[in-house]
Amino acid sequence: MAELSAGVRATLKSLPSVDDLLKAFPPENYRVTRPQARSAIRATLAEVRRQVRDGADISDAGSMVRAAVRRRMESLAKPELKPVLNGTGVVLHTGLGRAPLSRHVLDRAFCALSGYAGLELDLESGKRGERLDIITDLFKALTLSEGVIVVNNNAAAVLLMLNTAADGKEVVVSRGQQVEIGGSFRMPDVIDKSGAQLVEVGTTNRTHLSDYEKAISRQTGALLFVHTSNYRVEGFTKEVPLTDLAALAKKKKVPLLVDLGSGSLMDQPIVGLASEPGVTSVLKTGADLVSFSGDKLLGGPQAGIVVGRKRWLKRLHKNPLYRALRCDKVTLALLEQTLRTYVDAETWTPENLVLELLNRDREELRSQAEELLGRLSPEAHRGGTIKVVESTVEAGSGSLPLVPIPSIALAISRPNTSPDELALRFRQATNPVVGYVRRGQYYIDLKAVPLEKNYLLARTLAEVLAPAPERNSQIDQ
Ligand SMILES: *Cc1c(COP(=O)(O)O)cnc(C)c1O
């Protein structure tokens, strides 16, 4: 390493110490912990020392360090997980937390959770209860199931079903249903991890009942039917109807497991949109166990739900894997409140935000757009152009796939600002908005923006579009 010049050495020596800086920036003033502050200070000092050694022309290294430490401490204190307005139009957006929860559901759940909660204690008898009791009757009433098991997510639910029914045995699946869901959920890998051995039947586009029949032997632990939620094989295709498969399973005395992905508690939740198979209608076919996600069309917290026959649910519950995969009181409280948003087989309350957002038609969204534009100041209108346009979106997370859902979007432009730069500005605004760029145009779709968030969206539009005040380039540098 080259000798350091006397000037560089003097500058390095003049830098404040970690302890000096801790005194100057007391962690408690910034609502950060002492170890956080210490490591932020160390990192800042290291960065400045490197710049000094590299010969950067720094006139007052001390104040530079102090300014940098202050910035770091301030940004450390800001919450990392913050609310975002979803302008992508995708209601079940995995990157934005999938199912949005309504204030009502959150408030009720968190009221139940403040302090202790009667999670596993029967308050009447004083005896130890079971945590799933909280939601069992609700699921029984809503799905005609004989019980329910809830685990961390649907991937865990599938793993638990397969491990319970077919560990060390074979599981028979159609080649047309070897799905991969985003985020590394691949059916053959999950089957492998469950300890079961995959037996593929049929072809990619066609599978017959006789294919299953021939594959069933003494080694068979289960038949698995996977709802191909995120794609569709079109053209010359055939899958065996669930009723036929269930009859075969019964005859051969093997359980039929169904991974429904985005199960809906209602047979046709949204009028005019494609229907996902409903949980109850799948149970009626005679399937033994049916699993689905809590945070897809159900509209609740991340969870994997298994319903079906009591005999099999009991076995899942006894499996030691269940103990590892079960979910906590936070999930169960949110799930309970989500289930209470279902009125009957056709109706839900507005507190089910997912169904509410998906249900809004173009007319409703157009008036939301008008209300929004009415909130904007003339200044914001002058700063950019906002056009209300018709758009189509998807539900997301593999629900209602391949069915474009009509929506309304704002097409936004701003002089001297590229669409990508505009997208960045909206993401970095005080209330971040995530929109999308298509064919050189930036859009914010209204499908996933609840009406009561209009004021926030208006505020952000004003912040991003209002013409920047004249800048003093000298100070700016
Ligand atoms: C989404 C999905 C899964 C995974 O569910 P998670 O709740 O994300 O774990 C599994 N199978 C199917 C068919 C799905 O659609």
GROMACS .gro file of C-alpha atoms and ligand atoms in nm:
model
  492
    1MET     CA    1   0.000   0.000   0.000
    2ALA     CA    2   0.124   0.348  -0.081
    3GLU     CA    3   0.249   0.568   0.200
    4LEU     CA    4  -0.021   0.803   0.322
    5SER     CA    5   0.064   1.170   0.286
    6ALA     CA    6   0.093   1.385   0.597
    7GLY     CA    7  -0.228   1.568   0.502
    8VAL     CA    8  -0.424   1.246   0.471
    9ARG     CA    9  -0.288   1.123   0.802
   10ALA     CA   10  -0.387   1.447   0.970
   11THR     CA   11  -0.737   1.431   0.830
   12LEU     CA   12  -0.782   1.070   0.942
   13LYS     CA   13  -0.661   1.163   1.288
   14SER     CA   14  -0.903   1.453   1.307
   15LEU     CA   15  -1.208   1.230   1.259
   16PRO     CA   16  -1.434   1.200   1.566
   17SER     CA   17  -1.433   0.866   1.750
   18VAL     CA   18  -1.727   0.625   1.770
   19ASP     CA   19  -1.785   0.726   2.133
   20ASP     CA   20  -1.779   1.098   2.049
   21LEU     CA   21  -2.040   1.040   1.781
   22LEU     CA   22  -2.256   0.827   2.010
   23LYS     CA   23  -2.257   1.117   2.255
   24ALA     CA   24  -2.336   1.369   1.983
   25PHE     CA   25  -2.618   1.152   1.844
   26PRO     CA   26  -2.782   0.978   2.139
   27PRO     CA   27  -2.955   0.668   1.997
   28GLU     CA   28  -3.265   0.727   2.211
   29ASN     CA   29  -3.321   1.062   2.039
   30TYR     CA   30  -3.344   0.881   1.708
   31ARG     CA   31  -3.546   0.586   1.838
   32VAL     CA   32  -3.278   0.341   1.738
   33THR     CA   33  -3.100   0.090   1.960
   34ARG     CA   34  -2.743   0.143   2.080
   35PRO     CA   35  -2.604  -0.148   1.873
   36GLN     CA   36  -2.784  -0.013   1.565
   37ALA     CA   37  -2.636   0.333   1.624
   38ARG     CA   38  -2.290   0.194   1.687
   39SER     CA   39  -2.288  -0.008   1.367
   40ALA     CA   40  -2.427   0.285   1.165
   41ILE     CA   41  -2.149   0.508   1.302
   42ARG     CA   42  -1.879   0.250   1.234
   43ALA     CA   43  -2.000   0.206   0.877
   44THR     CA   44  -2.007   0.583   0.819
   45LEU     CA   45  -1.657   0.630   0.960
   46ALA     CA   46  -1.523   0.347   0.746
   47GLU     CA   47  -1.676   0.501   0.436
   48VAL     CA   48  -1.531   0.846   0.507
   49ARG     CA   49  -1.186   0.701   0.590
   50ARG     CA   50  -1.189   0.519   0.258
   51GLN     CA   51  -1.273   0.840   0.073
   52VAL     CA   52  -0.997   1.029   0.254
   53ARG     CA   53  -0.740   0.759   0.173
   54ASP     CA   54  -0.851   0.760  -0.190
   55GLY     CA   55  -0.756   1.125  -0.196
   56ALA     CA   56  -1.102   1.282  -0.199
   57ASP     CA   57  -1.083   1.654  -0.146
   58ILE     CA   58  -1.261   1.691   0.187
   59SER     CA   59  -1.221   2.025   0.358
   60ASP     CA   60  -1.404   1.948   0.681
   61ALA     CA   61  -1.410   1.573   0.736
   62GLY     CA   62  -1.553   1.610   1.087
   63SER     CA   63  -1.873   1.785   0.980
   64MET     CA   64  -1.905   1.555   0.682
   65VAL     CA   65  -1.901   1.254   0.917
   66ARG     CA   66  -2.155   1.414   1.148
   67ALA     CA   67  -2.393   1.496   0.863
   68ALA     CA   68  -2.365   1.142   0.727
   69VAL     CA   69  -2.424   0.988   1.072
   70ARG     CA   70  -2.734   1.201   1.121
   71ARG     CA   71  -2.876   1.092   0.783
   72ARG     CA   72  -2.812   0.726   0.859
   73MET     CA   73  -2.969   0.744   1.204
   74GLU     CA   74  -3.277   0.917   1.068
   75SER     CA   75  -3.328   0.660   0.800
   76LEU     CA   76  -3.272   0.375   1.050
   77ALA     CA   77  -3.559   0.503   1.260
   78LYS     CA   78  -3.805   0.490   0.970
   79PRO     CA   79  -4.016   0.173   0.955
   80GLU     CA   80  -3.900  -0.065   0.685
   81LEU     CA   81  -4.244  -0.210   0.617
   82LYS     CA   82  -4.473   0.071   0.515
   83PRO     CA   83  -4.811   0.106   0.351
   84VAL     CA   84  -4.809   0.126  -0.028
   85LEU     CA   85  -5.086   0.213  -0.271
   86ASN     CA   86  -5.125  -0.065  -0.525
   87GLY     CA   87  -5.163   0.093  -0.870
   88THR     CA   88  -5.077  -0.226  -1.058
   89GLY     CA   89  -5.441  -0.331  -1.082
   90VAL     CA   90  -5.344  -0.676  -0.953
   91VAL     CA   91  -5.555  -0.723  -0.641
   92LEU     CA   92  -5.368  -1.032  -0.517
   93HIS     CA   93  -5.015  -0.896  -0.568
   94THR     CA   94  -4.763  -1.119  -0.393
   95GLY     CA   95  -4.497  -0.848  -0.394
   96LEU     CA   96  -4.736  -0.617  -0.210
   97GLY     CA   97  -4.847  -0.868   0.052
   98ARG     CA   98  -5.112  -1.054  -0.151
   99ALA     CA   99  -5.455  -1.018   0.009
  100PRO     CA  100  -5.500  -0.666   0.152
  101LEU     CA  101  -5.674  -0.666   0.490
  102SER     CA  102  -5.939  -0.414   0.580
  103ARG     CA  103  -5.910  -0.184   0.877
  104HIS     CA  104  -6.215  -0.354   1.027
  105VAL     CA  105  -6.060  -0.702   1.015
  106LEU     CA  106  -5.730  -0.573   1.154
  107ASP     CA  107  -5.892  -0.374   1.434
  108ARG     CA  108  -6.106  -0.662   1.552
  109ALA     CA  109  -5.821  -0.911   1.534
  110PHE     CA  110  -5.579  -0.685   1.719
  111CYS     CA  111  -5.835  -0.610   1.989
  112ALA     CA  112  -5.853  -0.983   2.053
  113LEU     CA  113  -5.475  -1.000   2.063
  114SER     CA  114  -5.380  -0.717   2.291
  115GLY     CA  115  -5.236  -0.888   2.596
  116TYR     CA  116  -5.329  -1.252   2.643
  117ALA     CA  117  -5.589  -1.435   2.439
  118GLY     CA  118  -5.785  -1.751   2.512
  119LEU     CA  119  -5.600  -1.936   2.240
  120GLU     CA  120  -5.594  -2.287   2.383
  121LEU     CA  121  -5.801  -2.255   2.696
  122ASP     CA  122  -6.169  -2.336   2.716
  123LEU     CA  123  -6.299  -2.055   2.933
  124GLU     CA  124  -6.607  -2.251   3.034
  125SER     CA  125  -6.444  -2.566   3.165
  126GLY     CA  126  -6.105  -2.414   3.243
  127LYS     CA  127  -5.947  -2.703   3.055
  128ARG     CA  128  -5.687  -2.701   2.784
  129GLY     CA  129  -5.853  -2.648   2.445
  130GLU     CA  130  -5.732  -2.658   2.087
  131ARG     CA  131  -5.631  -2.345   1.894
  132LEU     CA  132  -5.819  -2.448   1.582
  133ASP     CA  133  -6.149  -2.441   1.776
  134ILE     CA  134  -6.153  -2.065   1.713
  135ILE     CA  135  -6.225  -2.115   1.344
  136THR     CA  136  -6.354  -2.473   1.318
  137ASP     CA  137  -6.725  -2.399   1.346
  138LEU     CA  138  -6.696  -2.112   1.100
  139PHE     CA  139  -6.531  -2.335   0.840
  140LYS     CA  140  -6.781  -2.614   0.902
  141ALA     CA  141  -7.068  -2.374   0.847
  142LEU     CA  142  -6.920  -2.207   0.541
  143THR     CA  143  -6.787  -2.514   0.356
  144LEU     CA  144  -6.982  -2.819   0.479
  145SER     CA  145  -6.648  -2.962   0.590
  146GLU     CA  146  -6.618  -3.200   0.886
  147GLY     CA  147  -6.337  -2.994   1.037
  148VAL     CA  148  -6.033  -2.788   0.947
  149ILE     CA  149  -5.655  -2.776   0.983
  150VAL     CA  150  -5.470  -2.447   0.936
  151VAL     CA  151  -5.096  -2.424   0.870
  152ASN     CA  152  -4.849  -2.158   0.757
  153ASN     CA  153  -4.946  -2.150   0.388
  154ASN     CA  154  -5.092  -2.367   0.117
  155ALA     CA  155  -4.749  -2.506   0.026
  156ALA     CA  156  -4.727  -2.636   0.386
  157ALA     CA  157  -5.082  -2.770   0.362
  158VAL     CA  158  -4.995  -2.973   0.050
  159LEU     CA  159  -4.678  -3.102   0.216
  160LEU     CA  160  -4.872  -3.207   0.526
  161MET     CA  161  -5.147  -3.382   0.327
  162LEU     CA  162  -4.895  -3.575   0.117
  163ASN     CA  163  -4.671  -3.667   0.409
  164THR     CA  164  -4.965  -3.789   0.615
  165ALA     CA  165  -5.126  -3.996   0.342
  166ALA     CA  166  -4.834  -4.114   0.132
  167ASP     CA  167  -4.500  -4.104   0.318
  168GLY     CA  168  -4.304  -4.403   0.184
  169LYS     CA  169  -4.579  -4.472  -0.067
  170GLU     CA  170  -4.676  -4.354  -0.412
  171VAL     CA  171  -4.887  -4.056  -0.504
  172VAL     CA  172  -5.059  -4.057  -0.842
  173VAL     CA  173  -5.080  -3.726  -1.033
  174SER     CA  174  -5.178  -3.636  -1.388
  175ARG     CA  175  -4.896  -3.508  -1.612
  176GLY     CA  176  -5.125  -3.218  -1.694
  177GLN     CA  177  -5.112  -3.100  -1.332
  178GLN     CA  178  -4.740  -3.083  -1.258
  179VAL     CA  179  -4.761  -2.716  -1.175
  180GLU     CA  180  -4.501  -2.467  -1.071
  181ILE     CA  181  -4.634  -2.169  -0.876
  182GLY     CA  182  -4.419  -1.858  -0.855
  183GLY     CA  183  -4.167  -1.851  -0.573
  184SER     CA  184  -4.028  -2.205  -0.617
  185PHE     CA  185  -4.333  -2.415  -0.541
  186ARG     CA  186  -4.302  -2.707  -0.785
  187MET     CA  187  -4.529  -3.000  -0.735
  188PRO     CA  188  -4.270  -3.274  -0.805
  189ASP     CA  189  -4.031  -3.116  -0.552
  190VAL     CA  190  -4.298  -3.088  -0.285
  191ILE     CA  191  -4.399  -3.451  -0.340
  192ASP     CA  192  -4.035  -3.551  -0.309
  193LYS     CA  193  -3.995  -3.361   0.020
  194SER     CA  194  -4.310  -3.522   0.159
  195GLY     CA  195  -4.146  -3.863   0.140
  196ALA     CA  196  -4.392  -3.980  -0.122
  197GLN     CA  197  -4.296  -4.108  -0.464
  198LEU     CA  198  -4.448  -3.941  -0.766
  199VAL     CA  199  -4.626  -4.160  -1.018
  200GLU     CA  200  -4.720  -3.959  -1.324
  201VAL     CA  201  -5.011  -4.065  -1.537
  202GLY     CA  202  -5.153  -3.954  -1.870
  203THR     CA  203  -4.995  -3.690  -2.091
  204THR     CA  204  -4.958  -3.314  -2.070
  205ASN     CA  205  -5.284  -3.252  -2.251
  206ARG     CA  206  -5.490  -3.564  -2.187
  207THR     CA  207  -5.539  -3.792  -1.890
  208HIS     CA  208  -5.812  -4.059  -1.865
  209LEU     CA  209  -5.969  -4.236  -1.570
  210SER     CA  210  -5.814  -4.561  -1.694
  211ASP     CA  211  -5.468  -4.403  -1.660
  212TYR     CA  212  -5.528  -4.355  -1.290
  213GLU     CA  213  -5.685  -4.696  -1.255
  214LYS     CA  214  -5.383  -4.871  -1.405
  215ALA     CA  215  -5.143  -4.678  -1.182
  216ILE     CA  216  -5.311  -4.768  -0.854
  217SER     CA  217  -5.150  -5.055  -0.667
  218ARG     CA  218  -5.073  -5.167  -0.312
  219GLN     CA  219  -4.801  -4.902  -0.305
  220THR     CA  220  -5.044  -4.617  -0.368
  221GLY     CA  221  -5.080  -4.378  -0.075
  222ALA     CA  222  -5.302  -4.117  -0.240
  223LEU     CA  223  -5.439  -3.966  -0.560
  224LEU     CA  224  -5.359  -3.598  -0.594
  225PHE     CA  225  -5.559  -3.355  -0.803
  226VAL     CA  226  -5.400  -3.013  -0.854
  227HIS     CA  227  -5.605  -2.718  -0.971
  228THR     CA  228  -5.389  -2.572  -1.248
  229SER     CA  229  -5.441  -2.227  -1.112
  230ASN     CA  230  -5.193  -2.022  -1.308
  231TYR     CA  231  -5.216  -2.170  -1.657
  232ARG     CA  232  -5.452  -2.356  -1.880
  233VAL     CA  233  -5.381  -2.622  -2.139
  234GLU     CA  234  -5.596  -2.527  -2.436
  235GLY     CA  235  -5.715  -2.730  -2.735
  236PHE     CA  236  -5.727  -3.111  -2.743
  237THR     CA  237  -5.736  -3.166  -2.368
  238LYS     CA  238  -5.892  -3.388  -2.109
  239GLU     CA  239  -5.871  -3.404  -1.732
  240VAL     CA  240  -6.073  -3.656  -1.537
  241PRO     CA  241  -6.364  -3.486  -1.359
  242LEU     CA  242  -6.322  -3.483  -0.981
  243THR     CA  243  -6.642  -3.679  -0.924
  244ASP     CA  244  -6.508  -3.969  -1.132
  245LEU     CA  245  -6.172  -3.952  -0.960
  246ALA     CA  246  -6.338  -3.950  -0.618
  247ALA     CA  247  -6.546  -4.254  -0.710
  248LEU     CA  248  -6.232  -4.438  -0.822
  249ALA     CA  249  -6.048  -4.340  -0.503
  250LYS     CA  250  -6.334  -4.473  -0.296
  251LYS     CA  251  -6.348  -4.799  -0.487
  252LYS     CA  252  -5.973  -4.850  -0.450
  253LYS     CA  253  -5.973  -4.734  -0.087
  254VAL     CA  254  -5.710  -4.462  -0.135
  255PRO     CA  255  -5.765  -4.100  -0.033
  256LEU     CA  256  -5.818  -3.827  -0.292
  257LEU     CA  257  -5.628  -3.509  -0.206
  258VAL     CA  258  -5.705  -3.183  -0.387
  259ASP     CA  259  -5.475  -2.881  -0.401
  260LEU     CA  260  -5.718  -2.609  -0.494
  261GLY     CA  261  -5.471  -2.319  -0.475
  262SER     CA  262  -5.702  -2.025  -0.457
  263GLY     CA  263  -6.011  -2.182  -0.310
  264SER     CA  264  -6.319  -1.969  -0.292
  265LEU     CA  265  -6.574  -2.010  -0.017
  266MET     CA  266  -6.843  -1.918  -0.265
  267ASP     CA  267  -6.913  -2.102  -0.586
  268GLN     CA  268  -6.925  -1.783  -0.787
  269PRO     CA  269  -6.783  -1.500  -0.580
  270ILE     CA  270  -6.790  -1.230  -0.843
  271VAL     CA  271  -7.065  -1.197  -1.098
  272GLY     CA  272  -6.927  -1.162  -1.450
  273LEU     CA  273  -6.581  -1.294  -1.370
  274ALA     CA  274  -6.469  -1.648  -1.438
  275SER     CA  275  -6.544  -1.877  -1.150
  276GLU     CA  276  -6.282  -2.060  -0.953
  277PRO     CA  277  -6.398  -2.396  -0.826
  278GLY     CA  278  -6.561  -2.341  -0.489
  279VAL     CA  279  -6.438  -2.534  -0.185
  280THR     CA  280  -6.782  -2.673  -0.106
  281SER     CA  281  -6.849  -2.798  -0.456
  282VAL     CA  282  -6.514  -2.976  -0.455
  283LEU     CA  283  -6.596  -3.138  -0.120
  284LYS     CA  284  -6.929  -3.250  -0.263
  285THR     CA  285  -6.749  -3.446  -0.536
  286GLY     CA  286  -6.625  -3.678  -0.262
  287ALA     CA  287  -6.264  -3.558  -0.224
  288ASP     CA  288  -6.116  -3.657   0.113
  289LEU     CA  289  -5.901  -3.349   0.173
  290VAL     CA  290  -5.899  -3.010  -0.001
  291SER     CA  291  -5.633  -2.746   0.058
  292PHE     CA  292  -5.623  -2.376  -0.038
  293SER     CA  293  -5.457  -2.048   0.057
  294GLY     CA  294  -5.581  -1.805   0.320
  295ASP     CA  295  -5.451  -1.501   0.134
  296LYS     CA  296  -5.581  -1.557  -0.218
  297LEU     CA  297  -5.952  -1.530  -0.299
  298LEU     CA  298  -6.047  -1.597   0.062
  299GLY     CA  299  -5.910  -1.252   0.141
  300GLY     CA  300  -5.738  -1.328   0.471
  301PRO     CA  301  -5.389  -1.367   0.619
  302GLN     CA  302  -5.123  -1.598   0.479
  303ALA     CA  303  -5.232  -1.948   0.576
  304GLY     CA  304  -5.287  -2.293   0.432
  305ILE     CA  305  -5.628  -2.438   0.499
  306VAL     CA  306  -5.725  -2.803   0.476
  307VAL     CA  307  -6.087  -2.912   0.493
  308GLY     CA  308  -6.253  -3.247   0.432
  309ARG     CA  309  -6.316  -3.571   0.614
  310LYS     CA  310  -6.274  -3.589   0.989
  311ARG     CA  311  -6.087  -3.919   0.972
  312TRP     CA  312  -5.816  -3.765   0.757
  313LEU     CA  313  -5.808  -3.430   0.935
  314LYS     CA  314  -5.740  -3.617   1.261
  315ARG     CA  315  -5.443  -3.788   1.101
  316LEU     CA  316  -5.304  -3.456   0.978
  317HIS     CA  317  -5.338  -3.317   1.329
  318LYS     CA  318  -5.147  -3.608   1.481
  319ASN     CA  319  -4.861  -3.579   1.232
  320PRO     CA  320  -4.555  -3.421   1.405
  321LEU     CA  321  -4.513  -3.208   1.091
  322TYR     CA  322  -4.834  -3.027   1.184
  323ARG     CA  323  -4.669  -2.906   1.504
  324ALA     CA  324  -4.391  -2.756   1.292
  325LEU     CA  325  -4.623  -2.600   1.036
  326ARG     CA  326  -4.913  -2.477   1.250
  327CYS     CA  327  -4.982  -2.107   1.268
  328ASP     CA  328  -4.992  -1.861   1.551
  329LYS     CA  329  -5.259  -1.658   1.725
  330VAL     CA  330  -5.208  -1.357   1.496
  331THR     CA  331  -5.298  -1.559   1.187
  332LEU     CA  332  -5.589  -1.732   1.359
  333ALA     CA  333  -5.733  -1.404   1.486
  334LEU     CA  334  -5.711  -1.249   1.137
  335LEU     CA  335  -5.856  -1.562   0.980
  336GLU     CA  336  -6.149  -1.563   1.223
  337GLN     CA  337  -6.231  -1.202   1.141
  338THR     CA  338  -6.197  -1.269   0.767
  339LEU     CA  339  -6.439  -1.560   0.790
  340ARG     CA  340  -6.686  -1.333   0.967
  341THR     CA  341  -6.698  -1.114   0.655
  342TYR     CA  342  -6.883  -1.398   0.478
  343VAL     CA  343  -7.256  -1.365   0.517
  344ASP     CA  344  -7.372  -1.669   0.320
  345ALA     CA  345  -7.284  -1.860   0.005
  346GLU     CA  346  -7.334  -1.552  -0.215
  347THR     CA  347  -7.271  -1.252   0.005
  348TRP     CA  348  -6.985  -1.088   0.187
  349THR     CA  349  -6.950  -0.759   0.371
  350PRO     CA  350  -6.735  -0.471   0.240
  351GLU     CA  351  -6.486  -0.562   0.512
  352ASN     CA  352  -6.363  -0.840   0.285
  353LEU     CA  353  -6.137  -0.611   0.090
  354VAL     CA  354  -6.028  -0.864  -0.173
  355LEU     CA  355  -6.382  -0.950  -0.283
  356GLU     CA  356  -6.484  -0.587  -0.255
  357LEU     CA  357  -6.201  -0.466  -0.480
  358LEU     CA  358  -6.251  -0.743  -0.736
  359ASN     CA  359  -6.621  -0.675  -0.748
  360ARG     CA  360  -6.603  -0.309  -0.854
  361ASP     CA  361  -6.697  -0.250  -1.217
  362ARG     CA  362  -6.573   0.014  -1.460
  363GLU     CA  363  -6.856   0.250  -1.377
  364GLU     CA  364  -6.761   0.256  -1.010
  365LEU     CA  365  -6.394   0.295  -1.092
  366ARG     CA  366  -6.467   0.577  -1.336
  367SER     CA  367  -6.645   0.775  -1.070
  368GLN     CA  368  -6.356   0.708  -0.833
  369ALA     CA  369  -6.124   0.853  -1.101
  370GLU     CA  370  -6.345   1.161  -1.132
  371GLU     CA  371  -6.356   1.210  -0.757
  372LEU     CA  372  -5.978   1.182  -0.754
  373LEU     CA  373  -5.925   1.438  -1.029
  374GLY     CA  374  -6.161   1.674  -0.848
  375ARG     CA  375  -5.932   1.666  -0.546
  376LEU     CA  376  -5.627   1.783  -0.739
  377SER     CA  377  -5.513   2.144  -0.724
  378PRO     CA  378  -5.484   2.342  -1.050
  379GLU     CA  379  -5.111   2.334  -0.987
  380ALA     CA  380  -5.098   1.956  -0.998
  381HIS     CA  381  -5.311   1.956  -1.313
  382ARG     CA  382  -5.065   2.196  -1.475
  383GLY     CA  383  -4.767   1.981  -1.368
  384GLY     CA  384  -4.864   1.680  -1.576
  385THR     CA  385  -5.139   1.520  -1.776
  386ILE     CA  386  -5.371   1.257  -1.637
  387LYS     CA  387  -5.601   1.069  -1.872
  388VAL     CA  388  -5.869   0.829  -1.751
  389VAL     CA  389  -5.850   0.518  -1.970
  390GLU     CA  390  -6.006   0.172  -1.983
  391SER     CA  391  -5.773  -0.108  -1.880
  392THR     CA  392  -5.781  -0.478  -1.807
  393VAL     CA  393  -5.611  -0.645  -1.514
  394GLU     CA  394  -5.570  -0.992  -1.365
  395ALA     CA  395  -5.665  -1.108  -1.019
  396GLY     CA  396  -5.310  -1.226  -0.947
  397SER     CA  397  -5.154  -1.513  -0.751
  398GLY     CA  398  -5.293  -1.763  -0.999
  399SER     CA  399  -5.655  -1.684  -0.919
  400LEU     CA  400  -5.904  -1.651  -1.203
  401PRO     CA  401  -5.623  -1.692  -1.457
  402LEU     CA  402  -5.641  -1.588  -1.821
  403VAL     CA  403  -5.951  -1.387  -1.761
  404PRO     CA  404  -5.898  -1.018  -1.822
  405ILE     CA  405  -6.086  -0.817  -1.563
  406PRO     CA  406  -6.220  -0.480  -1.682
  407SER     CA  407  -6.078  -0.182  -1.496
  408ILE     CA  408  -5.998   0.188  -1.517
  409ALA     CA  409  -5.649   0.337  -1.507
  410LEU     CA  410  -5.490   0.679  -1.499
  411ALA     CA  411  -5.240   0.731  -1.783
  412ILE     CA  412  -4.997   0.984  -1.641
  413SER     CA  413  -4.728   1.192  -1.812
  414ARG     CA  414  -4.506   1.472  -1.694
  415PRO     CA  415  -4.290   1.697  -1.911
  416ASN     CA  416  -3.922   1.602  -1.923
  417THR     CA  417  -3.985   1.292  -1.716
  418SER     CA  418  -3.955   0.944  -1.866
  419PRO     CA  419  -4.217   0.683  -1.771
  420ASP     CA  420  -3.957   0.489  -1.573
  421GLU     CA  421  -3.850   0.799  -1.387
  422LEU     CA  422  -4.213   0.875  -1.313
  423ALA     CA  423  -4.258   0.522  -1.178
  424LEU     CA  424  -3.956   0.577  -0.953
  425ARG     CA  425  -4.088   0.910  -0.824
  426PHE     CA  426  -4.422   0.754  -0.738
  427ARG     CA  427  -4.253   0.466  -0.557
  428GLN     CA  428  -4.037   0.704  -0.358
  429ALA     CA  429  -4.311   0.949  -0.268
  430THR     CA  430  -4.408   1.012   0.094
  431ASN     CA  431  -4.698   0.770   0.041
  432PRO     CA  432  -4.548   0.530  -0.213
  433VAL     CA  433  -4.756   0.427  -0.514
  434VAL     CA  434  -4.663   0.128  -0.730
  435GLY     CA  435  -4.791   0.167  -1.086
  436TYR     CA  436  -4.665   0.015  -1.410
  437VAL     CA  437  -4.518   0.114  -1.745
  438ARG     CA  438  -4.663  -0.031  -2.064
  439ARG     CA  439  -4.558   0.064  -2.417
  440GLY     CA  440  -4.382   0.376  -2.300
  441GLN     CA  441  -4.670   0.499  -2.086
  442TYR     CA  442  -4.693   0.513  -1.706
  443TYR     CA  443  -5.023   0.395  -1.552
  444ILE     CA  444  -5.184   0.381  -1.211
  445ASP     CA  445  -5.473   0.135  -1.216
  446LEU     CA  446  -5.762   0.194  -0.979
  447LYS     CA  447  -5.882  -0.166  -0.942
  448ALA     CA  448  -5.676  -0.226  -0.628
  449VAL     CA  449  -5.705   0.124  -0.481
  450PRO     CA  450  -5.992   0.137  -0.229
  451LEU     CA  451  -6.210   0.447  -0.259
  452GLU     CA  452  -6.116   0.558   0.092
  453LYS     CA  453  -5.750   0.579  -0.017
  454ASN     CA  454  -5.835   0.829  -0.291
  455TYR     CA  455  -5.720   1.120  -0.078
  456LEU     CA  456  -5.376   0.959  -0.035
  457LEU     CA  457  -5.345   0.894  -0.405
  458ALA     CA  458  -5.446   1.254  -0.476
  459ARG     CA  459  -5.183   1.375  -0.231
  460THR     CA  460  -4.915   1.168  -0.402
  461LEU     CA  461  -5.022   1.283  -0.750
  462ALA     CA  462  -4.987   1.642  -0.628
  463GLU     CA  463  -4.647   1.570  -0.475
  464VAL     CA  464  -4.510   1.408  -0.790
  465LEU     CA  465  -4.674   1.624  -1.056
  466ALA     CA  466  -4.665   1.972  -0.907
  467PRO     CA  467  -4.397   2.167  -1.097
  468ALA     CA  468  -4.078   2.169  -0.895
  469PRO     CA  469  -3.997   2.507  -0.743
  470GLU     CA  470  -3.709   2.694  -0.911
  471ARG     CA  471  -3.393   2.539  -0.787
  472ASN     CA  472  -3.075   2.711  -0.690
  473SER     CA  473  -2.818   2.499  -0.868
  474GLN     CA  474  -2.540   2.621  -0.640
  475ILE     CA  475  -2.706   2.485  -0.328
  476ASP     CA  476  -2.828   2.180  -0.509
  477GLN     CA  477  -2.478   2.043  -0.559
  478LIG     C1  478  -5.082  -2.056  -0.476
  478LIG     C2  479  -5.081  -2.203  -0.488
  478LIG     C3  480  -5.002  -2.281  -0.402
  478LIG     C4  481  -4.914  -2.220  -0.297
  478LIG     O1  482  -4.991  -2.157  -0.199
  478LIG     P1  483  -4.922  -2.060  -0.091
  478LIG     O2  484  -5.033  -2.022   0.001
  478LIG     O3  485  -4.862  -1.948  -0.167
  478LIG     O4  486  -4.818  -2.143  -0.022
  478LIG     C5  487  -5.005  -2.419  -0.418
  478LIG     N1  488  -5.080  -2.477  -0.514
  478LIG     C6  489  -5.159  -2.405  -0.598
  478LIG     C7  490  -5.239  -2.477  -0.702
  478LIG     C8  491  -5.161  -2.266  -0.587
  478LIG     O5  492  -5.237  -2.194  -0.671
   0.00000   0.00000   0.00000
